[in-house]
Amino acid sequence: MDDALRDAIKFAAFDRTGPEHASTLRTLNAFAVDIISIPNVEDLFWYVARNVVGRLNFVDCIIYRADAEGTTLTQAAALGEKNPYGRTIINPLRIPFGQGITGRVAETRKPIVVDDLLKDQNYIPDTQPARSEICVPLISQGKVVGVIDSEHPEIAAFGLSELEVLTTVAAMTSAKLELLAEVERSNQRYRDLVQSHAQLTAETSNRKALETELFNMRKLEAIGRLTGGFAHGFNNLLTVISGNLELVGGDPGAPEAQECLADARNAADRGAKLIRDMLAFSQKMHLDPEILDVNALVRAVCGGNGRTLCRDVALELGAEAWAVEIDPGAAEMALVNLMMNARDAMPEGGRMTISTANVVRDLLDDPACPFECPPGRYVRLSVADEGSGISEEARQRIFDPFFTTKPVGEGTGLGLSMVQGFVRQSGGAVLVRPNLPDGTVFELYFPAALPRPDGSSRSER
């Protein structure tokens, strides 16, 4: 039981004896028990009017409820001849704060006992005039939330005993009102949380839908660029081949015939390379993997092409790099592509750094490893430049086929898509990150080869 309710009951029962006191105490005790299960304010007011005040020898009872602004009282429950309609009040009376006896109680927050209403200038005559009145406020959290009022046809019908009893009832009712208000606040917080969760869920769903739509649009754009670029490039090659063959067919013995045939063969070779690049992008390239030392591959490529691709190439090769099982030709082509991109990113010159390292990716998801790599051992091959770097927008698209930031005629846009296709087909991944303070780093991750019983190695894939 709430402490306020317990104290209120003790106040009413203090130093009193007799049958009337016992009946009052039983009524208040029953109220204290029943009040726990009363679910709302309306039921509380009607319970107080009928089951409490009505059993304490009061002739009638009207309970007024204050509005949220604290300016007007409205009849909420009633007992007696003034309310013969059950729990329905026809045309409920509304009294402004400060008007009449009930309005004055609401305004002053103090109970009033009037012995003779005919002598009280604040009395508002009713259809059934009374002679005496008792009125007490309902105060919850320091605010007047209502008034309990009772009238009697006889003069001086209410004394100190009735005031104490009605004050006790008001205290118990106010305590319950505070509990109901707290329940409503808790319910409102829960409803707000549910609404916020629903809004967050809707926003998350909308964001995912937009991301999916953006992904699909980019995919369609990539497919359109892929098919358009492939068709255009292949058509140009076929035009070169057919044109040269036409010239040879017109005069096979002409001195230019061999030159035309050479141009046709060169165009055919370029067409075959275009097909290989497309297959590499789609990860359907035919690969002949071999056990390979990445450090040896880097030294061979830089030894043959280093001066041509970049005058300033620094090698930082990790000691005892693990062997990998990849296609040597495709790996060389991928490294050359990255070196060409690094060179083109530094038109004013700069250092290109090629490095290798052993990397172990575990279940803790080492941030140095790309997320798509499953746990295991990898060899990382990095190519870093000191160029102007790649914008975040371009970084999201650099592996799309035929996407290039180079001027028209200086790049096909297939180099990086081919690199990514080859690495993924080899069971690895590609990571692009800034090379602080300036430039870009491309990192290729290849699964390390496991040693076989016969002393050879096999890939960890």
XYZ file of C-alpha atoms in Angstrom:
461
model
C 0.000 0.000 0.000
C 1.289 3.539 -0.776
C 2.649 5.452 2.255
C 0.350 8.403 1.523
C -2.674 6.094 1.589
C -1.542 4.469 4.846
C -0.954 7.853 6.533
C -4.327 9.122 5.347
C -6.126 6.125 6.869
C -4.259 6.578 10.175
C -5.276 10.240 10.217
C -8.960 9.405 9.850
C -8.841 6.615 12.417
C -6.763 8.440 15.036
C -8.235 8.362 18.578
C -11.769 7.416 17.569
C -14.119 4.677 18.777
C -17.644 3.471 18.210
C -19.672 1.650 15.516
C -19.703 4.632 13.138
C -15.920 4.828 13.239
C -15.637 1.069 12.612
C -17.897 1.359 9.541
C -15.853 4.279 8.207
C -12.620 2.404 8.739
C -13.963 -0.682 6.947
C -15.015 1.477 3.992
C -11.600 3.137 3.795
C -9.812 -0.207 4.138
C -11.925 -1.651 1.321
C -11.087 1.433 -0.755
C -7.382 0.938 -0.068
C -7.599 -2.669 -1.291
C -9.825 -2.019 -4.313
C -7.921 1.088 -5.428
C -4.995 -1.061 -6.586
C -7.040 -2.682 -9.356
C -8.878 0.440 -10.604
C -7.576 0.836 -14.192
C -8.331 4.454 -15.110
C -9.387 7.892 -13.879
C -13.036 7.591 -14.949
C -13.529 4.321 -13.038
C -11.738 5.822 -10.031
C -14.035 8.842 -9.854
C -17.194 6.752 -10.151
C -15.890 4.277 -7.551
C -15.133 7.095 -5.115
C -18.531 8.719 -5.643
C -20.570 5.526 -5.202
C -18.555 3.013 -3.219
C -16.729 5.360 -0.851
C -18.536 8.657 -0.310
C -21.890 6.955 -0.803
C -21.147 4.553 2.044
C -19.954 7.235 4.464
C -23.449 8.652 5.094
C -23.103 11.539 2.616
C -26.413 12.320 0.891
C -24.815 13.122 -2.452
C -21.399 13.515 -4.070
C -20.172 15.242 -7.170
C -16.583 14.871 -8.368
C -15.224 17.509 -10.726
C -12.204 17.019 -12.920
C -9.907 19.925 -13.814
C -8.778 20.490 -17.381
C -5.103 20.299 -18.358
C -4.754 24.097 -18.286
C -6.104 24.273 -14.704
C -8.847 26.785 -15.531
C -12.149 24.853 -15.580
C -13.851 22.129 -13.541
C -16.175 19.639 -15.267
C -18.506 17.117 -13.638
C -16.942 13.657 -13.990
C -18.968 11.494 -11.568
C -21.999 11.929 -9.311
C -24.058 10.188 -6.638
C -27.640 10.928 -5.558
C -30.797 12.407 -6.980
C -28.861 14.850 -9.147
C -27.591 11.951 -11.254
C -30.306 9.368 -11.979
C -28.682 8.194 -15.241
C -26.181 5.637 -14.003
C -22.652 6.407 -15.238
C -23.870 8.964 -17.752
C -23.974 12.661 -16.860
C -26.385 14.669 -19.012
C -25.055 18.165 -19.760
C -22.168 18.068 -17.246
C -21.748 21.280 -15.289
C -18.612 23.331 -15.999
C -17.320 25.765 -13.380
C -14.365 28.129 -13.922
C -11.669 28.241 -11.275
C -12.580 30.893 -8.693
C -16.332 30.821 -9.389
C -18.719 29.492 -6.750
C -17.678 27.382 -3.798
C -16.122 24.534 -5.854
C -14.300 27.016 -8.073
C -12.932 28.817 -5.020
C -11.674 25.511 -3.555
C -9.911 24.745 -6.857
C -8.343 28.198 -6.874
C -7.276 28.376 -3.211
C -6.436 24.644 -2.915
C -8.088 24.646 0.546
C -11.152 22.650 1.706
C -14.353 24.514 2.627
C -17.272 23.660 4.939
C -20.351 25.897 4.603
C -22.981 25.638 7.363
C -25.679 27.702 5.586
C -25.487 28.152 1.843
C -28.164 30.835 1.832
C -25.770 33.090 3.748
C -22.798 32.401 1.424
C -22.478 34.879 -1.432
C -20.413 32.360 -3.474
C -23.215 29.773 -3.541
C -24.594 29.049 -6.996
C -28.247 27.914 -6.580
C -29.090 24.514 -8.066
C -32.385 23.012 -9.280
C -32.516 21.294 -5.890
C -31.237 23.879 -3.414
C -29.194 22.656 -0.449
C -28.446 24.309 2.914
C -24.927 23.079 3.708
C -21.896 22.003 1.656
C -18.467 20.439 2.060
C -15.793 20.618 -0.653
C -12.163 19.362 -0.721
C -9.536 19.612 -3.481
C -7.797 16.760 -5.271
C -4.096 17.637 -5.551
C -1.648 15.542 -7.568
C 2.023 16.481 -7.995
C 1.358 19.961 -6.630
C -1.466 20.655 -9.088
C -5.249 20.762 -8.519
C -6.697 17.996 -10.664
C -10.239 17.959 -9.305
C -12.655 18.593 -6.462
C -14.911 16.348 -4.315
C -18.120 18.142 -3.347
C -21.129 17.100 -1.240
C -24.294 19.026 -0.286
C -26.999 18.416 2.331
C -30.561 19.740 2.678
C -30.037 20.541 6.385
C -28.084 23.386 7.972
C -24.665 22.552 9.518
C -24.760 18.931 8.329
C -20.970 18.737 8.040
C -18.465 19.016 10.845
C -14.830 18.259 11.588
C -15.431 14.515 11.423
C -16.881 14.678 7.894
C -14.079 17.012 6.800
C -11.426 14.591 8.055
C -13.123 11.646 6.330
C -13.556 13.467 3.015
C -9.987 14.819 3.215
C -8.764 11.252 3.719
C -10.751 10.071 0.699
C -9.313 12.960 -1.337
C -5.766 12.061 -0.259
C -6.243 8.413 -1.231
C -7.816 9.411 -4.551
C -4.993 11.880 -5.306
C -2.393 9.216 -4.574
C -4.094 6.857 -7.037
C -4.299 9.653 -9.608
C -0.512 10.070 -9.375
C -0.054 6.335 -9.920
C -2.386 6.386 -12.931
C -0.545 9.421 -14.333
C 2.792 7.626 -13.971
C 1.347 4.553 -15.701
C 0.111 6.773 -18.537
C 3.529 8.417 -18.812
C 5.171 4.994 -18.939
C 2.702 3.845 -21.581
C 3.335 7.015 -23.569
C 7.100 6.483 -23.369
C 6.573 2.932 -24.576
C 4.363 4.138 -27.440
C 6.975 6.754 -28.329
C 9.675 4.082 -28.335
C 7.541 1.825 -30.518
C 6.901 4.713 -32.902
C 10.583 5.668 -32.954
C 11.529 2.054 -33.607
C 8.967 1.860 -36.412
C 10.319 5.081 -37.935
C 13.890 3.841 -37.621
C 12.918 0.522 -39.194
C 11.156 2.336 -42.030
C 14.151 4.641 -42.560
C 16.508 1.662 -42.519
C 14.301 -0.174 -45.027
C 14.116 2.919 -47.224
C 17.889 3.347 -47.056
C 18.455 -0.295 -47.956
C 15.950 0.033 -50.803
C 17.764 3.142 -52.068
C 21.135 1.397 -51.763
C 19.756 -1.589 -53.673
C 18.326 0.717 -56.331
C 21.648 2.562 -56.584
C 23.516 -0.743 -56.852
C 21.176 -1.953 -59.591
C 21.528 1.332 -61.469
C 25.301 1.129 -61.260
C 25.188 -2.486 -62.372
C 22.985 -1.598 -65.346
C 25.262 1.325 -66.150
C 28.306 -0.961 -65.971
C 26.653 -3.561 -68.173
C 25.676 -0.878 -70.685
C 29.176 0.559 -70.682
C 30.637 -2.952 -70.912
C 28.554 -4.042 -73.893
C 28.868 -0.666 -75.634
C 32.617 -0.467 -75.132
C 33.167 -4.069 -76.117
C 31.023 -3.738 -79.241
C 32.738 -0.511 -80.242
C 36.256 -1.865 -79.646
C 35.631 -5.191 -81.332
C 33.912 -3.505 -84.287
C 36.963 -1.296 -84.812
C 39.246 -4.352 -84.808
C 37.032 -6.213 -87.257
C 37.017 -3.157 -89.499
C 40.830 -3.140 -89.519
C 40.987 -6.890 -90.241
C 38.351 -6.868 -93.002
C 39.813 -3.738 -94.602
C 43.318 -5.173 -94.784
C 42.076 -8.536 -96.046
C 40.100 -6.712 -98.726
C 43.244 -4.926 -99.845
C 45.173 -8.199 -99.960
C 42.359 -9.903 -101.846
C 42.327 -7.167 -104.486
C 46.003 -7.658 -105.365
C 47.739 -10.508 -103.507
C 51.034 -9.839 -105.252
C 51.219 -6.157 -104.367
C 54.200 -5.068 -102.245
C 51.860 -3.778 -99.528
C 50.168 -7.193 -99.134
C 52.500 -8.407 -96.383
C 52.112 -5.129 -94.525
C 48.313 -5.434 -94.725
C 48.459 -8.999 -93.455
C 50.660 -7.869 -90.560
C 48.109 -5.176 -89.641
C 45.306 -7.765 -89.809
C 47.223 -10.175 -87.573
C 47.963 -7.350 -85.094
C 44.279 -6.407 -84.976
C 43.350 -10.080 -84.454
C 45.836 -10.286 -81.561
C 44.324 -7.171 -80.004
C 40.876 -8.708 -80.372
C 42.050 -11.842 -78.625
C 43.482 -9.708 -75.779
C 40.170 -7.865 -75.512
C 38.375 -11.207 -75.127
C 40.883 -12.279 -72.461
C 40.337 -9.032 -70.544
C 36.580 -9.538 -70.683
C 36.917 -13.102 -69.443
C 39.207 -11.942 -66.655
C 36.640 -9.331 -65.610
C 33.880 -11.956 -65.540
C 36.226 -14.317 -63.607
C 35.965 -16.946 -66.336
C 39.506 -16.558 -67.689
C 41.379 -19.795 -68.278
C 44.198 -19.854 -65.745
C 47.117 -22.263 -65.404
C 48.147 -21.774 -61.777
C 51.644 -22.694 -60.685
C 53.535 -22.494 -57.402
C 55.114 -19.074 -57.604
C 57.516 -16.902 -55.609
C 55.966 -13.421 -55.655
C 59.308 -11.772 -54.876
C 60.871 -13.442 -57.910
C 57.938 -12.296 -60.057
C 58.377 -8.676 -58.910
C 62.126 -8.732 -59.598
C 61.572 -10.223 -63.078
C 58.898 -7.663 -64.042
C 60.867 -4.708 -62.678
C 64.047 -5.965 -64.304
C 62.430 -6.102 -67.709
C 59.986 -3.178 -67.500
C 61.028 -1.077 -64.504
C 62.967 1.541 -66.455
C 60.238 1.787 -69.066
C 57.374 2.099 -66.592
C 59.053 4.323 -64.008
C 62.568 5.539 -63.461
C 62.222 5.612 -59.670
C 60.989 2.212 -58.445
C 61.635 1.155 -54.854
C 61.356 -2.515 -53.909
C 60.412 -3.466 -50.343
C 60.150 -7.227 -50.587
C 59.315 -9.153 -47.441
C 61.816 -11.776 -46.350
C 60.744 -15.394 -46.750
C 57.491 -14.538 -48.487
C 55.207 -17.555 -48.688
C 54.696 -19.277 -52.018
C 51.392 -18.786 -53.841
C 49.608 -20.829 -56.506
C 48.590 -18.441 -59.310
C 48.896 -18.090 -63.072
C 52.328 -16.493 -63.746
C 51.301 -14.789 -66.981
C 48.116 -13.313 -65.525
C 50.000 -12.229 -62.404
C 52.652 -10.466 -64.503
C 49.945 -8.760 -66.559
C 48.179 -7.590 -63.358
C 51.413 -6.186 -61.901
C 52.265 -4.386 -65.147
C 48.770 -2.851 -65.236
C 49.177 -1.518 -61.691
C 52.633 -0.164 -62.476
C 51.298 1.610 -65.580
C 48.499 3.175 -63.521
C 51.014 4.294 -60.888
C 53.227 5.831 -63.569
C 50.274 7.669 -65.176
C 49.236 9.005 -61.735
C 52.619 10.787 -61.459
C 53.003 12.815 -64.677
C 55.464 15.156 -62.915
C 57.504 12.234 -61.602
C 57.616 10.540 -58.233
C 58.542 7.308 -56.525
C 56.726 4.044 -57.132
C 57.015 1.528 -54.294
C 56.384 -2.180 -54.816
C 56.280 -4.299 -51.688
C 55.372 -7.787 -50.540
C 54.471 -9.122 -47.099
C 52.999 -12.155 -45.378
C 49.589 -11.459 -43.811
C 47.521 -13.631 -41.500
C 43.790 -12.932 -41.374
C 42.053 -14.365 -38.306
C 38.526 -14.343 -36.933
C 39.146 -10.961 -35.291
C 39.120 -9.456 -38.786
C 42.428 -7.648 -38.928
C 41.637 -4.238 -40.476
C 44.816 -4.511 -42.576
C 43.089 -7.249 -44.596
C 40.143 -6.689 -46.952
C 36.882 -7.855 -45.469
C 36.004 -10.324 -48.227
C 39.019 -12.504 -47.477
C 38.191 -15.533 -45.308
C 40.534 -16.258 -42.375
C 43.859 -17.715 -43.479
C 47.393 -16.903 -44.657
C 47.912 -14.459 -47.539
C 50.740 -12.871 -49.448
C 50.171 -9.166 -50.065
C 51.550 -7.533 -53.197
C 51.340 -3.711 -53.040
C 51.967 -1.007 -55.610
C 52.053 2.541 -54.215
C 52.442 5.864 -56.011
C 52.898 9.479 -54.928
C 50.303 10.913 -57.309
C 47.246 13.054 -56.673
C 45.215 10.129 -55.311
C 41.743 8.881 -56.207
C 38.524 10.612 -55.141
C 36.055 8.644 -53.027
C 33.484 8.756 -55.838
C 35.963 7.380 -58.375
C 37.188 4.761 -55.901
C 33.704 3.266 -55.827
C 33.825 2.747 -59.620
C 37.445 2.122 -60.610
C 36.845 -1.621 -61.062
C 33.821 -1.098 -63.307
C 34.575 -2.142 -66.897
C 35.435 0.703 -69.288
C 35.458 3.240 -66.432
C 38.549 5.439 -66.645
C 39.663 8.823 -65.359
C 42.184 9.190 -68.169
C 41.598 11.437 -71.194
C 39.851 9.986 -74.227
C 42.161 7.713 -76.218
C 44.587 7.121 -73.320
C 42.862 4.243 -71.548
C 40.337 1.498 -72.218
C 39.096 1.220 -68.636
C 39.604 -2.562 -68.602
C 42.955 -2.764 -66.819
C 41.725 -2.649 -63.203
C 38.617 -4.731 -63.919
C 40.939 -7.378 -65.391
C 43.191 -7.201 -62.303
C 40.235 -7.629 -59.974
C 38.806 -10.510 -62.012
C 42.131 -12.362 -62.039
C 42.770 -11.882 -58.292
C 39.262 -12.973 -57.309
C 39.432 -15.978 -59.612
C 42.682 -16.849 -57.828
C 40.878 -16.822 -54.453
C 42.188 -13.437 -53.315
C 40.987 -9.855 -53.120
C 41.988 -6.319 -54.069
C 42.134 -3.400 -51.623
C 42.548 0.275 -52.594
C 43.516 2.859 -49.984
C 45.143 6.302 -49.827
C 48.941 6.469 -49.678
C 49.285 9.226 -47.085
C 50.140 12.021 -47.429
C 49.639 11.752 -51.217
C 48.949 9.014 -53.706
C 47.241 5.633 -53.808
C 48.099 2.075 -52.809
C 46.727 -0.991 -54.609
C 47.057 -4.207 -52.583
C 46.592 -7.680 -54.050
C 45.994 -10.521 -51.586
C 46.782 -14.069 -52.752
C 46.169 -17.185 -50.613
C 49.435 -18.727 -49.460
C 50.186 -22.227 -50.760
C 50.286 -25.082 -48.248
C 53.183 -27.559 -48.372
C 52.313 -31.039 -49.715
C 53.665 -34.272 -48.236
C 56.010 -34.627 -51.188
C 57.587 -31.258 -50.390
C 55.640 -29.248 -53.006
C 52.934 -26.715 -52.209
C 49.250 -26.274 -52.837
C 46.979 -23.241 -52.436
C 45.039 -22.708 -49.185
C 41.860 -22.049 -51.186
